[in-house]
PDB file of C-alpha atoms in Angstrom:
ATOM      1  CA  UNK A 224       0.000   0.000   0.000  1.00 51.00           C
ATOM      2  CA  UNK A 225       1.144   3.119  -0.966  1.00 78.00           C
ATOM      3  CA  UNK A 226       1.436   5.884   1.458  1.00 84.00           C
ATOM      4  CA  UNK A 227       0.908   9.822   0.677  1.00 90.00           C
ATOM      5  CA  UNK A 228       3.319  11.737   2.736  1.00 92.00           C
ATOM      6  CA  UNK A 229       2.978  15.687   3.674  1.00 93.00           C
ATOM      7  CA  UNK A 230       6.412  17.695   4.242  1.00 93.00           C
ATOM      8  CA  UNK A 231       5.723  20.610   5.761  1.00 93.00           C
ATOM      9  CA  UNK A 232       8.699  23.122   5.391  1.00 91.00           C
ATOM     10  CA  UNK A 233      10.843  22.519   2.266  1.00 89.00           C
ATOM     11  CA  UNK A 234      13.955  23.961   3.362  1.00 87.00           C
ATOM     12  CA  UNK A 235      17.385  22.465   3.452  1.00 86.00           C
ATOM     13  CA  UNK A 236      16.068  19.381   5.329  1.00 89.00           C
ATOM     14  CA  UNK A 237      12.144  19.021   3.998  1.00 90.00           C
ATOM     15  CA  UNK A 238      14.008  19.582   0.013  1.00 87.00           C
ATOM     16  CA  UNK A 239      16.428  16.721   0.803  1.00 87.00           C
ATOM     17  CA  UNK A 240      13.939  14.395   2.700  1.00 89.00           C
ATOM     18  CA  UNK A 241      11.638  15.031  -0.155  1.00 88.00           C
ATOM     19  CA  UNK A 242      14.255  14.364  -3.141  1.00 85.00           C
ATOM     20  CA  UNK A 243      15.199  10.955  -1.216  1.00 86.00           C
ATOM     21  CA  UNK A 244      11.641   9.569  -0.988  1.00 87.00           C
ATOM     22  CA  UNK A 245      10.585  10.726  -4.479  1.00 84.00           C
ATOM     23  CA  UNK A 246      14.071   8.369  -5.906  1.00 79.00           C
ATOM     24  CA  UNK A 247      13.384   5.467  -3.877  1.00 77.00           C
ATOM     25  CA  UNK A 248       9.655   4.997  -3.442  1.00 72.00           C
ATOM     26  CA  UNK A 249       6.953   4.815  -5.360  1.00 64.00           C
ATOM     27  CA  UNK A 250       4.469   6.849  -2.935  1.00 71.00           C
ATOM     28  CA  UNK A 251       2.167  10.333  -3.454  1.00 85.00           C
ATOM     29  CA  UNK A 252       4.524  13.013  -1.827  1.00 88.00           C
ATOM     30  CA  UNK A 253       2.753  16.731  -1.007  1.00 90.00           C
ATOM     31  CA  UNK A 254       4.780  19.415  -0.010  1.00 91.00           C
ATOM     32  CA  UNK A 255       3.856  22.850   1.666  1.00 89.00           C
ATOM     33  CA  UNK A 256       6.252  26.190   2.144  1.00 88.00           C
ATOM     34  CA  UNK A 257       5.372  29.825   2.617  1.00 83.00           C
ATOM     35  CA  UNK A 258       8.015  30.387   0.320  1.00 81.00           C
ATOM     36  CA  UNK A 259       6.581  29.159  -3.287  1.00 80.00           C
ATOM     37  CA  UNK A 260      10.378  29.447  -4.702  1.00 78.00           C
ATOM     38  CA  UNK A 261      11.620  26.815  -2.739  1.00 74.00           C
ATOM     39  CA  UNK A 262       8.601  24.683  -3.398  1.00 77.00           C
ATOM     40  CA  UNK A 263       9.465  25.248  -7.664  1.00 75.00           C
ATOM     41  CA  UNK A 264      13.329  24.457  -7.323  1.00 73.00           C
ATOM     42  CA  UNK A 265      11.984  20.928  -6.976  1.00 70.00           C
ATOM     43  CA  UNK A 266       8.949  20.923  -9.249  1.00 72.00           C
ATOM     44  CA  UNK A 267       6.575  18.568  -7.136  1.00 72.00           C
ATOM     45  CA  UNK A 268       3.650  17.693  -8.309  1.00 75.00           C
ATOM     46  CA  UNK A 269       1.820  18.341  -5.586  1.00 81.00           C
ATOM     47  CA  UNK A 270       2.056  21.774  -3.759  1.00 82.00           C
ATOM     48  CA  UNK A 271       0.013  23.717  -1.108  1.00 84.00           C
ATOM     49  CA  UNK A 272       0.854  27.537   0.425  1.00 83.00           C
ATOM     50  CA  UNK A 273      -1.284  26.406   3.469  1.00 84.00           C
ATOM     51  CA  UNK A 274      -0.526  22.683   5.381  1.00 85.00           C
ATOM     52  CA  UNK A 275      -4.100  22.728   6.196  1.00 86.00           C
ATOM     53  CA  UNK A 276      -4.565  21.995   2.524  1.00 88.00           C
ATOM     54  CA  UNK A 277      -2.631  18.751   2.717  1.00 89.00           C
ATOM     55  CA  UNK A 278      -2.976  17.413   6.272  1.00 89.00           C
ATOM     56  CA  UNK A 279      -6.745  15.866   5.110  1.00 90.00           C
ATOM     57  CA  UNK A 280      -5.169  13.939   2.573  1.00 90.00           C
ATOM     58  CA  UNK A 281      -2.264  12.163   3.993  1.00 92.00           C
ATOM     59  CA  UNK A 282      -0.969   9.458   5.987  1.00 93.00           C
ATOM     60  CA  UNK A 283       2.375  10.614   6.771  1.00 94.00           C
ATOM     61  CA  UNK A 284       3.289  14.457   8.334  1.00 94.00           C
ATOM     62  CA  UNK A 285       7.130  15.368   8.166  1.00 95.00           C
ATOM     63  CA  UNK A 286       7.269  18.370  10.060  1.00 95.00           C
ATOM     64  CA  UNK A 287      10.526  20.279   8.879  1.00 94.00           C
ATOM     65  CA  UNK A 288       9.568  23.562   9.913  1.00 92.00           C
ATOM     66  CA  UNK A 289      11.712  25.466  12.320  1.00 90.00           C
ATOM     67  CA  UNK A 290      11.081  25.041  15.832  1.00 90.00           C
ATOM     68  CA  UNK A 291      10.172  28.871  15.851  1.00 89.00           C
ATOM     69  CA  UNK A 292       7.263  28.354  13.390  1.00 86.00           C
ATOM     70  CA  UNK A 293       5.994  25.375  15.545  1.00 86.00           C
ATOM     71  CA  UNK A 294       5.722  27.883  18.304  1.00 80.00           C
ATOM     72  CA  UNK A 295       2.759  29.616  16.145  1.00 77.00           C
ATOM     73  CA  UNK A 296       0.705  26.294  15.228  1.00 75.00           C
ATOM     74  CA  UNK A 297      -2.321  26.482  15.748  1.00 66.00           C
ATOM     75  CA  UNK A 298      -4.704  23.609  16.861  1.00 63.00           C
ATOM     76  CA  UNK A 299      -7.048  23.610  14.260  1.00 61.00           C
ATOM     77  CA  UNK A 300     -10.216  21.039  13.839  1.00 55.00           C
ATOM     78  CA  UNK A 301      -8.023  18.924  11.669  1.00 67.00           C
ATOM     79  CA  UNK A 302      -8.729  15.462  12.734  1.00 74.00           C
ATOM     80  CA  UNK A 303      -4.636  14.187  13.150  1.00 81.00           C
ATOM     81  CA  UNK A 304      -5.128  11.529  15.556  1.00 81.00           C
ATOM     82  CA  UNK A 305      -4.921   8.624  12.738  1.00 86.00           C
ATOM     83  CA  UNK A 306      -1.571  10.340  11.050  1.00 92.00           C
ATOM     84  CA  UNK A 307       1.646   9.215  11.583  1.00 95.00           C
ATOM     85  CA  UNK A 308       4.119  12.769  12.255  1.00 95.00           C
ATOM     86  CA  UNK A 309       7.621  12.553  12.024  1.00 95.00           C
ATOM     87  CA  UNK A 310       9.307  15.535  13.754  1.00 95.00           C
ATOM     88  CA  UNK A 311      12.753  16.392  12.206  1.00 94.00           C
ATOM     89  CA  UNK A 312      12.713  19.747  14.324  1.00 93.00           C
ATOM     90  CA  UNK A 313      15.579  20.427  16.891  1.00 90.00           C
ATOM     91  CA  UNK A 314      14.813  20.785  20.386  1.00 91.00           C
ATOM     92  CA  UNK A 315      10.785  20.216  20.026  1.00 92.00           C
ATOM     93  CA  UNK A 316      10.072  17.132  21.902  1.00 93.00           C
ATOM     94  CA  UNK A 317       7.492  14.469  21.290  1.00 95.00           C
ATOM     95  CA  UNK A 318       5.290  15.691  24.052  1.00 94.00           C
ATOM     96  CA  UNK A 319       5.150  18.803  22.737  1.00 91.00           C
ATOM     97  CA  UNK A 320       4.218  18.107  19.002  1.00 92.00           C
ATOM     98  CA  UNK A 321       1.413  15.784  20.574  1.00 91.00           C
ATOM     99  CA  UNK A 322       0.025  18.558  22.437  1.00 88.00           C
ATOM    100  CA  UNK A 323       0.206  20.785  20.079  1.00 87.00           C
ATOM    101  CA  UNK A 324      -1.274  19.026  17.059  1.00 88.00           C
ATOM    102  CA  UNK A 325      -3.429  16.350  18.997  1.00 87.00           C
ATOM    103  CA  UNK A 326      -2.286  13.299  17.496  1.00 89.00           C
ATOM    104  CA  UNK A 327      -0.815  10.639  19.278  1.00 90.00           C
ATOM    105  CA  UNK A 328       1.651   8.656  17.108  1.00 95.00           C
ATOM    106  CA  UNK A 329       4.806  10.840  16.822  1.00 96.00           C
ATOM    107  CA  UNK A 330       8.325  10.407  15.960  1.00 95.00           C
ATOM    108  CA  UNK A 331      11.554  12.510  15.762  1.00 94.00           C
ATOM    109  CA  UNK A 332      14.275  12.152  13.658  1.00 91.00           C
ATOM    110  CA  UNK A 333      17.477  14.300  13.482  1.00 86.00           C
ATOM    111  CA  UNK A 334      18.741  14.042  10.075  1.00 79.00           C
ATOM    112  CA  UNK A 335      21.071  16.177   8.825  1.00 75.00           C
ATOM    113  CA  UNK A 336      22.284  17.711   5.686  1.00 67.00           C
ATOM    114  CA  UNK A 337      24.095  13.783   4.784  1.00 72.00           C
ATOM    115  CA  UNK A 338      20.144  12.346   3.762  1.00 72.00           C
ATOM    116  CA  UNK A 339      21.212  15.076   0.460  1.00 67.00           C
ATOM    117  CA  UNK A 340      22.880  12.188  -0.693  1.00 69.00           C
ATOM    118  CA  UNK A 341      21.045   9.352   0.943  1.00 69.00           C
ATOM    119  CA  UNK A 342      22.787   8.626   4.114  1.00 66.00           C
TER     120      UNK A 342
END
């Protein structure tokens, strides 16, 4: 079974997370940035300004925002509890990202700039 992933942030991090996944596996990736030039570097083929465009849709959340930008989430009515989030963002803990977006199964992972050329 395919699943559709959601990066939110396509930085340094989200861009090279995303350019891994779309090489190896054969999955629906959707990607969402404030900053719409970052987003067309990469040409995906699915894009969204807002993550509350995207969230419905998927299975997987990478959240590779800054932890700054976390800090101005806001709860919405998003139903997240049957999503999977992995957290890539320094010094936000586990806890945290389940309070703040209300879903339960949460991960973190600290790549670094290395997963550019898949390690």
């Amino acid at each position: 079974m395919n699943k559709k992933i959601g990066i939110i942030g396509f930085g340094n991090i989200g861009s090279a997370i995303y350019g891994q996944l779309i090489s190896r596996f054969p999955t629906q990736l959707y990607v969402c940035d404030h900053h719409i030039d970052k987003i067309n570097a990469l040409k995906p083929e699915y894009i969204s300004l807002n993550y509350n465009d995207i969230i419905p849709i998927v299975d997987v959340i990478i959240l590779a925002i800054k932890p700054q930008s976390f800090l101005n989430w806001q709860k919405d009515t998003l139903d997240m509890q049957n999503k999977l989030i992995i957290s890539v963002m320094a010094g936000v803990t586990i806890d945290s990202v389940r309070k703040t977006t209300g879903c339960h199964k949460v991960a973190r992972a600290m790549p670094n700039l290395g997963v550019q050329i898949g390690q």
